[in-house]
PDB file of C-alpha atoms in Angstrom:
ATOM      1  CA  MET A   1     122.286  22.938 207.161  1.00 48.00           C
ATOM      2  CA  LYS A   2     122.272  21.501 203.655  1.00 50.00           C
ATOM      3  CA  LYS A   3     118.827  20.023 204.287  1.00 51.00           C
ATOM      4  CA  HIS A   4     117.499  23.420 205.390  1.00 46.00           C
ATOM      5  CA  LEU A   5     118.905  25.080 202.280  1.00 44.00           C
ATOM      6  CA  LEU A   6     117.181  22.522 200.049  1.00 44.00           C
ATOM      7  CA  ILE A   7     113.863  23.086 201.816  1.00 44.00           C
ATOM      8  CA  LEU A   8     114.264  26.852 201.477  1.00 44.00           C
ATOM      9  CA  LEU A   9     115.075  26.489 197.777  1.00 45.00           C
ATOM     10  CA  ALA A  10     111.985  24.322 197.265  1.00 43.00           C
ATOM     11  CA  ILE A  11     109.811  26.935 198.980  1.00 42.00           C
ATOM     12  CA  ILE A  12     111.263  29.721 196.828  1.00 42.00           C
ATOM     13  CA  LEU A  13     110.679  27.734 193.659  1.00 44.00           C
ATOM     14  CA  LEU A  14     107.107  26.932 194.711  1.00 45.00           C
ATOM     15  CA  CYS A  15     106.354  30.562 195.503  1.00 44.00           C
ATOM     16  CA  SER A  16     107.923  31.642 192.217  1.00 44.00           C
ATOM     17  CA  PHE A  17     105.679  29.237 190.304  1.00 43.00           C
ATOM     18  CA  ARG A  18     102.579  30.465 192.126  1.00 48.00           C
ATOM     19  CA  GLU A  19     103.473  34.068 191.334  1.00 48.00           C
ATOM     20  CA  LYS A  20     103.413  33.173 187.656  1.00 79.00           C
ATOM     21  CA  GLU A  21      99.913  31.703 187.784  1.00 94.00           C
ATOM     22  CA  LEU A  22      97.586  33.914 185.779  1.00 98.00           C
ATOM     23  CA  THR A  23      93.840  34.454 186.017  1.00 98.00           C
ATOM     24  CA  TRP A  24      91.756  34.242 182.850  1.00 98.00           C
ATOM     25  CA  VAL A  25      88.132  35.414 182.793  1.00 98.00           C
ATOM     26  CA  ALA A  26      86.261  33.892 179.852  1.00 98.00           C
ATOM     27  CA  ILE A  27      83.178  35.942 178.933  1.00 98.00           C
ATOM     28  CA  GLY A  28      80.756  34.247 176.581  1.00 98.00           C
ATOM     29  CA  ASP A  29      77.484  32.513 175.852  1.00 98.00           C
ATOM     30  CA  SER A  30      76.432  28.850 175.978  1.00 98.00           C
ATOM     31  CA  ILE A  31      79.544  27.614 174.169  1.00 98.00           C
ATOM     32  CA  THR A  32      81.587  28.903 177.110  1.00 98.00           C
ATOM     33  CA  TYR A  33      78.978  28.034 179.751  1.00 98.00           C
ATOM     34  CA  LEU A  34      78.792  24.379 178.698  1.00 98.00           C
ATOM     35  CA  ASN A  35      82.454  23.822 179.570  1.00 98.00           C
ATOM     36  CA  ASP A  36      81.384  23.413 183.194  1.00 98.00           C
ATOM     37  CA  HIS A  37      77.942  21.913 182.520  1.00 98.00           C
ATOM     38  CA  LEU A  38      78.744  18.868 180.407  1.00 98.00           C
ATOM     39  CA  ASP A  39      75.572  17.096 181.563  1.00 97.00           C
ATOM     40  CA  GLU A  40      73.623  19.637 179.496  1.00 97.00           C
ATOM     41  CA  THR A  41      75.335  18.320 176.357  1.00 98.00           C
ATOM     42  CA  GLY A  42      73.856  14.890 177.008  1.00 96.00           C
ATOM     43  CA  HIS A  43      77.454  13.956 177.889  1.00 95.00           C
ATOM     44  CA  ARG A  44      78.339  14.161 174.209  1.00 97.00           C
ATOM     45  CA  VAL A  45      81.188  16.473 175.165  1.00 98.00           C
ATOM     46  CA  SER A  46      83.958  15.302 177.485  1.00 98.00           C
ATOM     47  CA  LYS A  47      85.920  18.575 177.703  1.00 98.00           C
ATOM     48  CA  GLY A  48      85.096  22.131 176.687  1.00 98.00           C
ATOM     49  CA  TYR A  49      87.518  24.622 175.206  1.00 98.00           C
ATOM     50  CA  LEU A  50      88.330  26.266 178.563  1.00 98.00           C
ATOM     51  CA  THR A  51      89.499  23.000 180.090  1.00 98.00           C
ATOM     52  CA  ARG A  52      91.501  22.177 176.974  1.00 98.00           C
ATOM     53  CA  VAL A  53      93.298  25.540 177.028  1.00 98.00           C
ATOM     54  CA  ASN A  54      94.045  25.045 180.726  1.00 97.00           C
ATOM     55  CA  GLU A  55      95.576  21.647 179.942  1.00 97.00           C
ATOM     56  CA  MET A  56      97.844  23.239 177.328  1.00 97.00           C
ATOM     57  CA  LEU A  57      98.660  26.273 179.508  1.00 97.00           C
ATOM     58  CA  PRO A  58      98.384  25.002 183.104  1.00 97.00           C
ATOM     59  CA  ASN A  59      99.524  28.319 184.592  1.00 96.00           C
ATOM     60  CA  LEU A  60      96.340  29.916 183.237  1.00 97.00           C
ATOM     61  CA  LYS A  61      93.422  29.425 185.645  1.00 97.00           C
ATOM     62  CA  TYR A  62      90.053  30.193 184.087  1.00 98.00           C
ATOM     63  CA  ILE A  63      86.896  31.698 185.552  1.00 98.00           C
ATOM     64  CA  ASN A  64      83.866  30.751 183.490  1.00 98.00           C
ATOM     65  CA  GLN A  65      81.659  33.759 182.774  1.00 98.00           C
ATOM     66  CA  GLY A  66      79.632  32.004 180.082  1.00 98.00           C
ATOM     67  CA  HIS A  67      75.899  32.783 180.168  1.00 98.00           C
ATOM     68  CA  ASN A  68      73.508  30.453 178.400  1.00 97.00           C
ATOM     69  CA  GLY A  69      71.622  32.142 175.556  1.00 96.00           C
ATOM     70  CA  TRP A  70      72.957  35.629 176.258  1.00 98.00           C
ATOM     71  CA  THR A  71      73.820  38.221 173.651  1.00 98.00           C
ATOM     72  CA  SER A  72      76.554  40.829 173.885  1.00 98.00           C
ATOM     73  CA  GLY A  73      73.693  43.175 174.805  1.00 98.00           C
ATOM     74  CA  GLY A  74      72.731  40.941 177.726  1.00 98.00           C
ATOM     75  CA  ILE A  75      76.302  40.859 178.975  1.00 98.00           C
ATOM     76  CA  ALA A  76      76.695  44.627 178.562  1.00 98.00           C
ATOM     77  CA  GLY A  77      73.361  45.352 180.240  1.00 98.00           C
ATOM     78  CA  ASN A  78      74.314  43.295 183.286  1.00 98.00           C
ATOM     79  CA  ILE A  79      78.026  44.068 183.264  1.00 98.00           C
ATOM     80  CA  ASP A  80      78.111  45.441 186.814  1.00 98.00           C
ATOM     81  CA  GLY A  81      76.174  42.505 188.245  1.00 98.00           C
ATOM     82  CA  LEU A  82      78.176  39.620 186.763  1.00 98.00           C
ATOM     83  CA  GLY A  83      80.798  39.576 189.484  1.00 98.00           C
ATOM     84  CA  LEU A  84      83.669  40.137 187.068  1.00 98.00           C
ATOM     85  CA  ILE A  85      86.997  40.354 188.867  1.00 98.00           C
ATOM     86  CA  LYS A  86      90.391  41.847 188.135  1.00 98.00           C
ATOM     87  CA  ALA A  87      92.266  39.323 185.992  1.00 98.00           C
ATOM     88  CA  ASP A  88      95.390  39.048 183.879  1.00 98.00           C
ATOM     89  CA  VAL A  89      93.572  38.179 180.663  1.00 98.00           C
ATOM     90  CA  TYR A  90      89.976  38.316 179.415  1.00 98.00           C
ATOM     91  CA  SER A  91      88.459  36.593 176.411  1.00 98.00           C
ATOM     92  CA  VAL A  92      85.161  37.703 174.888  1.00 98.00           C
ATOM     93  CA  PHE A  93      83.348  35.084 172.789  1.00 99.00           C
ATOM     94  CA  LEU A  94      79.926  36.442 171.771  1.00 98.00           C
ATOM     95  CA  GLY A  95      77.821  37.202 168.712  1.00 98.00           C
ATOM     96  CA  THR A  96      75.938  34.097 167.636  1.00 98.00           C
ATOM     97  CA  ASN A  97      72.913  34.900 169.836  1.00 98.00           C
ATOM     98  CA  ASP A  98      72.998  38.540 168.731  1.00 98.00           C
ATOM     99  CA  TRP A  99      72.617  37.311 165.162  1.00 98.00           C
ATOM    100  CA  TRP A 100      69.784  34.919 165.981  1.00 98.00           C
ATOM    101  CA  GLN A 101      67.909  37.491 168.059  1.00 98.00           C
ATOM    102  CA  GLY A 102      68.152  40.005 165.228  1.00 98.00           C
ATOM    103  CA  ARG A 103      70.108  42.686 167.078  1.00 98.00           C
ATOM    104  CA  PRO A 104      71.499  45.422 164.827  1.00 98.00           C
ATOM    105  CA  THR A 105      75.250  45.322 164.388  1.00 98.00           C
ATOM    106  CA  GLY A 106      75.436  49.109 164.182  1.00 98.00           C
ATOM    107  CA  LYS A 107      78.565  50.911 163.034  1.00 98.00           C
ATOM    108  CA  ILE A 108      82.097  51.337 164.325  1.00 98.00           C
ATOM    109  CA  ASP A 109      81.022  54.866 165.318  1.00 98.00           C
ATOM    110  CA  ASP A 110      78.803  53.289 167.994  1.00 98.00           C
ATOM    111  CA  TYR A 111      81.929  51.741 169.499  1.00 98.00           C
ATOM    112  CA  GLN A 112      84.182  54.766 169.084  1.00 98.00           C
ATOM    113  CA  HIS A 113      81.683  57.181 170.642  1.00 98.00           C
ATOM    114  CA  ASP A 114      80.242  54.824 173.274  1.00 98.00           C
ATOM    115  CA  ASN A 115      76.729  55.164 171.871  1.00 97.00           C
ATOM    116  CA  GLY A 116      75.097  52.766 174.309  1.00 97.00           C
ATOM    117  CA  ASN A 117      73.762  49.229 174.402  1.00 98.00           C
ATOM    118  CA  THR A 118      71.520  49.386 171.337  1.00 98.00           C
ATOM    119  CA  THR A 119      73.896  47.795 168.816  1.00 98.00           C
ATOM    120  CA  VAL A 120      76.531  45.069 168.928  1.00 98.00           C
ATOM    121  CA  TYR A 121      79.285  47.630 168.459  1.00 98.00           C
ATOM    122  CA  GLY A 122      77.922  49.597 171.410  1.00 98.00           C
ATOM    123  CA  SER A 123      77.621  46.480 173.562  1.00 98.00           C
ATOM    124  CA  PHE A 124      81.245  45.523 172.962  1.00 98.00           C
ATOM    125  CA  ARG A 125      82.349  49.042 173.928  1.00 98.00           C
ATOM    126  CA  ILE A 126      80.621  48.626 177.304  1.00 98.00           C
ATOM    127  CA  ILE A 127      82.195  45.195 177.865  1.00 98.00           C
ATOM    128  CA  ILE A 128      85.719  46.261 176.933  1.00 98.00           C
ATOM    129  CA  SER A 129      85.435  49.477 178.957  1.00 98.00           C
ATOM    130  CA  LYS A 130      84.488  47.420 182.022  1.00 98.00           C
ATOM    131  CA  ILE A 131      87.478  45.123 181.511  1.00 98.00           C
ATOM    132  CA  ARG A 132      89.817  48.104 181.315  1.00 98.00           C
ATOM    133  CA  GLN A 133      88.219  49.594 184.397  1.00 98.00           C
ATOM    134  CA  LEU A 134      88.957  46.367 186.281  1.00 98.00           C
ATOM    135  CA  ASN A 135      92.527  46.112 185.002  1.00 98.00           C
ATOM    136  CA  PRO A 136      93.957  48.661 182.552  1.00 98.00           C
ATOM    137  CA  ASP A 137      96.949  46.374 181.976  1.00 97.00           C
ATOM    138  CA  ALA A 138      94.981  43.205 181.248  1.00 98.00           C
ATOM    139  CA  LYS A 139      95.374  41.325 177.997  1.00 98.00           C
ATOM    140  CA  ILE A 140      92.156  41.039 175.968  1.00 98.00           C
ATOM    141  CA  VAL A 141      91.369  38.500 173.268  1.00 98.00           C
ATOM    142  CA  LEU A 142      88.227  38.637 171.137  1.00 98.00           C
ATOM    143  CA  ILE A 143      86.705  35.543 169.511  1.00 99.00           C
ATOM    144  CA  THR A 144      84.327  35.717 166.553  1.00 98.00           C
ATOM    145  CA  PRO A 145      81.238  33.523 166.421  1.00 98.00           C
ATOM    146  CA  MET A 146      81.767  30.324 164.460  1.00 98.00           C
ATOM    147  CA  GLN A 147      79.572  29.228 161.588  1.00 98.00           C
ATOM    148  CA  ARG A 148      76.547  27.184 162.601  1.00 98.00           C
ATOM    149  CA  ASN A 149      74.241  24.727 160.926  1.00 98.00           C
ATOM    150  CA  ASP A 150      70.649  23.863 161.862  1.00 98.00           C
ATOM    151  CA  PHE A 151      70.484  23.811 165.661  1.00 98.00           C
ATOM    152  CA  VAL A 152      68.209  21.412 167.541  1.00 98.00           C
ATOM    153  CA  TYR A 153      68.519  21.464 171.335  1.00 98.00           C
ATOM    154  CA  ILE A 154      69.290  17.997 172.604  1.00 97.00           C
ATOM    155  CA  ALA A 155      66.982  18.333 175.642  1.00 96.00           C
ATOM    156  CA  ASP A 156      64.048  19.949 173.810  1.00 97.00           C
ATOM    157  CA  ALA A 157      63.696  19.651 170.032  1.00 98.00           C
ATOM    158  CA  LYS A 158      61.150  22.490 170.048  1.00 97.00           C
ATOM    159  CA  ASN A 159      64.115  24.781 170.672  1.00 98.00           C
ATOM    160  CA  ASN A 160      65.643  24.886 167.205  1.00 98.00           C
ATOM    161  CA  ALA A 161      67.021  27.378 164.707  1.00 98.00           C
ATOM    162  CA  PHE A 162      68.171  27.402 161.107  1.00 98.00           C
ATOM    163  CA  GLY A 163      71.856  27.729 160.313  1.00 98.00           C
ATOM    164  CA  SER A 164      73.988  30.634 159.220  1.00 98.00           C
ATOM    165  CA  TYR A 165      73.600  29.664 155.559  1.00 98.00           C
ATOM    166  CA  GLN A 166      70.789  32.239 155.413  1.00 97.00           C
ATOM    167  CA  GLN A 167      70.122  35.680 156.819  1.00 98.00           C
ATOM    168  CA  LYS A 168      68.267  36.430 160.030  1.00 98.00           C
ATOM    169  CA  ASN A 169      66.523  39.797 160.223  1.00 97.00           C
ATOM    170  CA  GLY A 170      68.321  40.767 157.007  1.00 98.00           C
ATOM    171  CA  GLN A 171      71.778  40.110 158.467  1.00 98.00           C
ATOM    172  CA  THR A 172      74.340  37.356 157.979  1.00 98.00           C
ATOM    173  CA  LEU A 173      76.283  35.834 160.835  1.00 98.00           C
ATOM    174  CA  GLU A 174      79.445  36.869 159.017  1.00 98.00           C
ATOM    175  CA  GLU A 175      78.494  40.513 159.575  1.00 98.00           C
ATOM    176  CA  PHE A 176      78.645  39.868 163.329  1.00 98.00           C
ATOM    177  CA  ALA A 177      82.010  38.162 162.978  1.00 98.00           C
ATOM    178  CA  ASN A 178      83.206  41.211 161.035  1.00 98.00           C
ATOM    179  CA  VAL A 179      82.118  43.488 163.897  1.00 98.00           C
ATOM    180  CA  VAL A 180      84.474  41.622 166.204  1.00 98.00           C
ATOM    181  CA  LEU A 181      87.272  41.786 163.641  1.00 98.00           C
ATOM    182  CA  ALA A 182      86.745  45.527 163.145  1.00 98.00           C
ATOM    183  CA  ILE A 183      86.890  46.196 166.893  1.00 98.00           C
ATOM    184  CA  GLY A 184      90.058  44.130 167.120  1.00 98.00           C
ATOM    185  CA  ARG A 185      91.685  46.201 164.359  1.00 98.00           C
ATOM    186  CA  TYR A 186      90.575  49.491 165.900  1.00 98.00           C
ATOM    187  CA  GLU A 187      91.761  48.593 169.397  1.00 98.00           C
ATOM    188  CA  GLN A 188      94.747  46.509 168.239  1.00 98.00           C
ATOM    189  CA  ILE A 189      93.338  43.598 170.221  1.00 97.00           C
ATOM    190  CA  PRO A 190      94.088  40.084 168.922  1.00 98.00           C
ATOM    191  CA  VAL A 191      91.102  38.231 167.464  1.00 98.00           C
ATOM    192  CA  VAL A 192      90.609  34.485 167.141  1.00 98.00           C
ATOM    193  CA  ASP A 193      88.619  34.363 163.915  1.00 98.00           C
ATOM    194  CA  LEU A 194      86.589  31.171 164.189  1.00 98.00           C
ATOM    195  CA  TYR A 195      84.100  32.219 161.535  1.00 98.00           C
ATOM    196  CA  HIS A 196      86.734  32.108 158.798  1.00 98.00           C
ATOM    197  CA  HIS A 197      88.754  29.257 160.319  1.00 98.00           C
ATOM    198  CA  PRO A 198      89.564  26.781 157.516  1.00 97.00           C
ATOM    199  CA  LEU A 199      88.574  23.769 159.656  1.00 97.00           C
ATOM    200  CA  LEU A 200      85.278  25.199 160.931  1.00 98.00           C
ATOM    201  CA  LYS A 201      83.358  25.243 157.676  1.00 97.00           C
ATOM    202  CA  LEU A 202      79.581  25.018 157.571  1.00 97.00           C
ATOM    203  CA  GLU A 203      79.570  21.637 155.833  1.00 97.00           C
ATOM    204  CA  ASN A 204      81.674  20.169 158.656  1.00 97.00           C
ATOM    205  CA  MET A 205      79.371  21.081 161.530  1.00 98.00           C
ATOM    206  CA  VAL A 206      77.550  17.721 161.417  1.00 98.00           C
ATOM    207  CA  LYS A 207      77.984  14.571 159.352  1.00 98.00           C
ATOM    208  CA  PHE A 208      74.280  14.435 158.545  1.00 98.00           C
ATOM    209  CA  LYS A 209      70.787  15.294 159.740  1.00 98.00           C
ATOM    210  CA  ARG A 210      68.367  12.376 160.070  1.00 98.00           C
ATOM    211  CA  LEU A 211      64.959  13.409 158.740  1.00 98.00           C
ATOM    212  CA  LYS A 212      61.854  11.806 157.304  1.00 98.00           C
ATOM    213  CA  ASN A 213      61.754  11.627 153.547  1.00 97.00           C
ATOM    214  CA  PRO A 214      58.699  13.776 152.682  1.00 96.00           C
ATOM    215  CA  LYS A 215      57.552  11.249 150.076  1.00 96.00           C
ATOM    216  CA  THR A 216      58.151   7.914 151.823  1.00 97.00           C
ATOM    217  CA  GLY A 217      58.045   8.906 155.485  1.00 96.00           C
ATOM    218  CA  LYS A 218      61.200   6.865 156.084  1.00 98.00           C
ATOM    219  CA  TYR A 219      64.197   8.302 157.886  1.00 98.00           C
ATOM    220  CA  VAL A 220      67.148   9.280 155.708  1.00 98.00           C
ATOM    221  CA  ASN A 221      70.575  10.624 156.691  1.00 98.00           C
ATOM    222  CA  TYR A 222      70.718  13.836 154.672  1.00 98.00           C
ATOM    223  CA  THR A 223      74.033  15.691 154.352  1.00 98.00           C
ATOM    224  CA  TYR A 224      74.412  19.458 154.051  1.00 98.00           C
ATOM    225  CA  PRO A 225      73.063  21.267 152.079  1.00 98.00           C
ATOM    226  CA  ALA A 226      70.352  18.743 151.127  1.00 97.00           C
ATOM    227  CA  PHE A 227      68.811  18.708 154.603  1.00 98.00           C
ATOM    228  CA  ILE A 228      68.015  22.431 154.660  1.00 96.00           C
ATOM    229  CA  ARG A 229      65.152  21.729 152.249  1.00 95.00           C
ATOM    230  CA  ILE A 230      63.686  18.865 154.338  1.00 97.00           C
ATOM    231  CA  PRO A 231      61.159  19.791 157.070  1.00 97.00           C
ATOM    232  CA  PHE A 232      61.671  18.780 160.702  1.00 98.00           C
ATOM    233  CA  ASN A 233      58.707  18.335 163.065  1.00 97.00           C
ATOM    234  CA  PRO A 234      59.873  18.526 166.699  1.00 97.00           C
ATOM    235  CA  GLU A 235      56.520  17.177 167.903  1.00 96.00           C
ATOM    236  CA  ASN A 236      56.703  13.840 166.082  1.00 95.00           C
ATOM    237  CA  ASP A 237      60.161  13.332 164.563  1.00 97.00           C
ATOM    238  CA  GLU A 238      63.123  11.665 166.208  1.00 97.00           C
ATOM    239  CA  TYR A 239      66.019  13.824 167.348  1.00 98.00           C
ATOM    240  CA  PRO A 240      67.819  14.502 164.038  1.00 98.00           C
ATOM    241  CA  TYR A 241      71.393  14.285 165.337  1.00 98.00           C
ATOM    242  CA  PRO A 242      72.111  10.802 166.710  1.00 98.00           C
ATOM    243  CA  PRO A 243      75.622  10.269 168.156  1.00 98.00           C
ATOM    244  CA  GLU A 244      76.943   9.089 164.794  1.00 98.00           C
ATOM    245  CA  ALA A 245      75.996  12.465 163.258  1.00 98.00           C
ATOM    246  CA  VAL A 246      78.390  14.356 165.537  1.00 98.00           C
ATOM    247  CA  LYS A 247      81.282  16.086 163.788  1.00 98.00           C
ATOM    248  CA  LEU A 248      82.501  19.574 164.788  1.00 98.00           C
ATOM    249  CA  THR A 249      79.248  20.151 166.707  1.00 98.00           C
ATOM    250  CA  TYR A 250      76.936  17.709 168.429  1.00 98.00           C
ATOM    251  CA  ASP A 251      73.716  19.629 167.732  1.00 98.00           C
ATOM    252  CA  GLY A 252      74.507  21.855 164.755  1.00 98.00           C
ATOM    253  CA  LEU A 253      75.627  24.753 166.950  1.00 98.00           C
ATOM    254  CA  HIS A 254      77.570  23.754 170.062  1.00 98.00           C
ATOM    255  CA  PRO A 255      81.083  22.357 169.569  1.00 98.00           C
ATOM    256  CA  SER A 256      81.809  18.676 170.025  1.00 98.00           C
ATOM    257  CA  ASP A 257      85.102  17.463 171.476  1.00 98.00           C
ATOM    258  CA  LYS A 258      86.655  17.910 168.039  1.00 98.00           C
ATOM    259  CA  GLY A 259      85.228  21.413 167.662  1.00 98.00           C
ATOM    260  CA  ASN A 260      86.322  22.425 171.154  1.00 98.00           C
ATOM    261  CA  SER A 261      89.810  21.108 170.421  1.00 98.00           C
ATOM    262  CA  ILE A 262      90.078  23.368 167.346  1.00 98.00           C
ATOM    263  CA  ILE A 263      88.869  26.400 169.325  1.00 98.00           C
ATOM    264  CA  ALA A 264      91.240  25.679 172.211  1.00 98.00           C
ATOM    265  CA  SER A 265      94.257  25.276 169.931  1.00 98.00           C
ATOM    266  CA  ALA A 266      93.565  28.576 168.170  1.00 98.00           C
ATOM    267  CA  LEU A 267      93.045  30.421 171.465  1.00 98.00           C
ATOM    268  CA  ALA A 268      96.082  28.878 173.145  1.00 98.00           C
ATOM    269  CA  ASP A 269      98.237  29.970 170.204  1.00 98.00           C
ATOM    270  CA  VAL A 270      97.158  33.589 170.742  1.00 98.00           C
ATOM    271  CA  PHE A 271      97.733  33.342 174.501  1.00 98.00           C
ATOM    272  CA  ARG A 272     101.264  32.078 173.826  1.00 97.00           C
ATOM    273  CA  ARG A 273     101.952  34.981 171.471  1.00 97.00           C
ATOM    274  CA  LEU A 274     100.816  37.327 174.234  1.00 97.00           C
ATOM    275  CA  GLY A 275     103.412  35.820 176.565  1.00 94.00           C
ATOM    276  CA  LEU A 276     100.871  34.090 178.813  1.00 94.00           C
ATOM    277  CA  SER A 277     102.548  30.691 178.719  1.00 82.00           C
ATOM    278  CA  LEU A 278     105.382  29.458 180.911  1.00 66.00           C
ATOM    279  CA  GLN A 279     106.309  26.901 178.261  1.00 59.00           C
TER     280      GLN A 279
END
């Protein structure tokens, strides 16, 4: 009899634990996507931020809805075809590709009045409306884009982009981060502000960029901001970010293990404040 009671108690405890498991849908771009495609980082990353959050909050099971190269407009335009499911919590980590592709940020009015998928504000309205349609009681966390330095794709150096130290299409990346912050204030949704995070500063993205000295032709490890004035030729030059150049990113844009750890810690802190942790 005692043995049967112990078995029954174990079953009850197991079922109770399972009932507390929560589903987290992480909507994002390549930074989110790469969590489950580490081979595409040249194996320079061992764990993405989703995995790291899951290790800190094991009751939170993530579904990766990261889409490589997509903007908030791309997500919003395909929102009904992404296979999003009802979940307990959703995170939305977008904006860096919107900036690079020159999408207009728009105004908060575009969000408030659901003015369509022509501005970043409008795109976020579509995304958040879909989340609330799926689960009106779900927790939502927004994440601003982080600062970025000169990006050079590790698998194809011809795919490169200058950093957020200058404007693109007359807009700064900070303006896109401020869109996310403004929506968070309006909706009273918590925001993980990576753009203004004290550890994620522009000068800490990489240790250096290895480029040819224009006068001597010899390779030099230039630190930021000196390297923004040195040309890079993807046809003939070596990849400018050898492993020893890795700091908070491994390619100027995508987080390294250290960068992912910072992101995960900040996000896990917000999840805990929302009561999503059993610990």
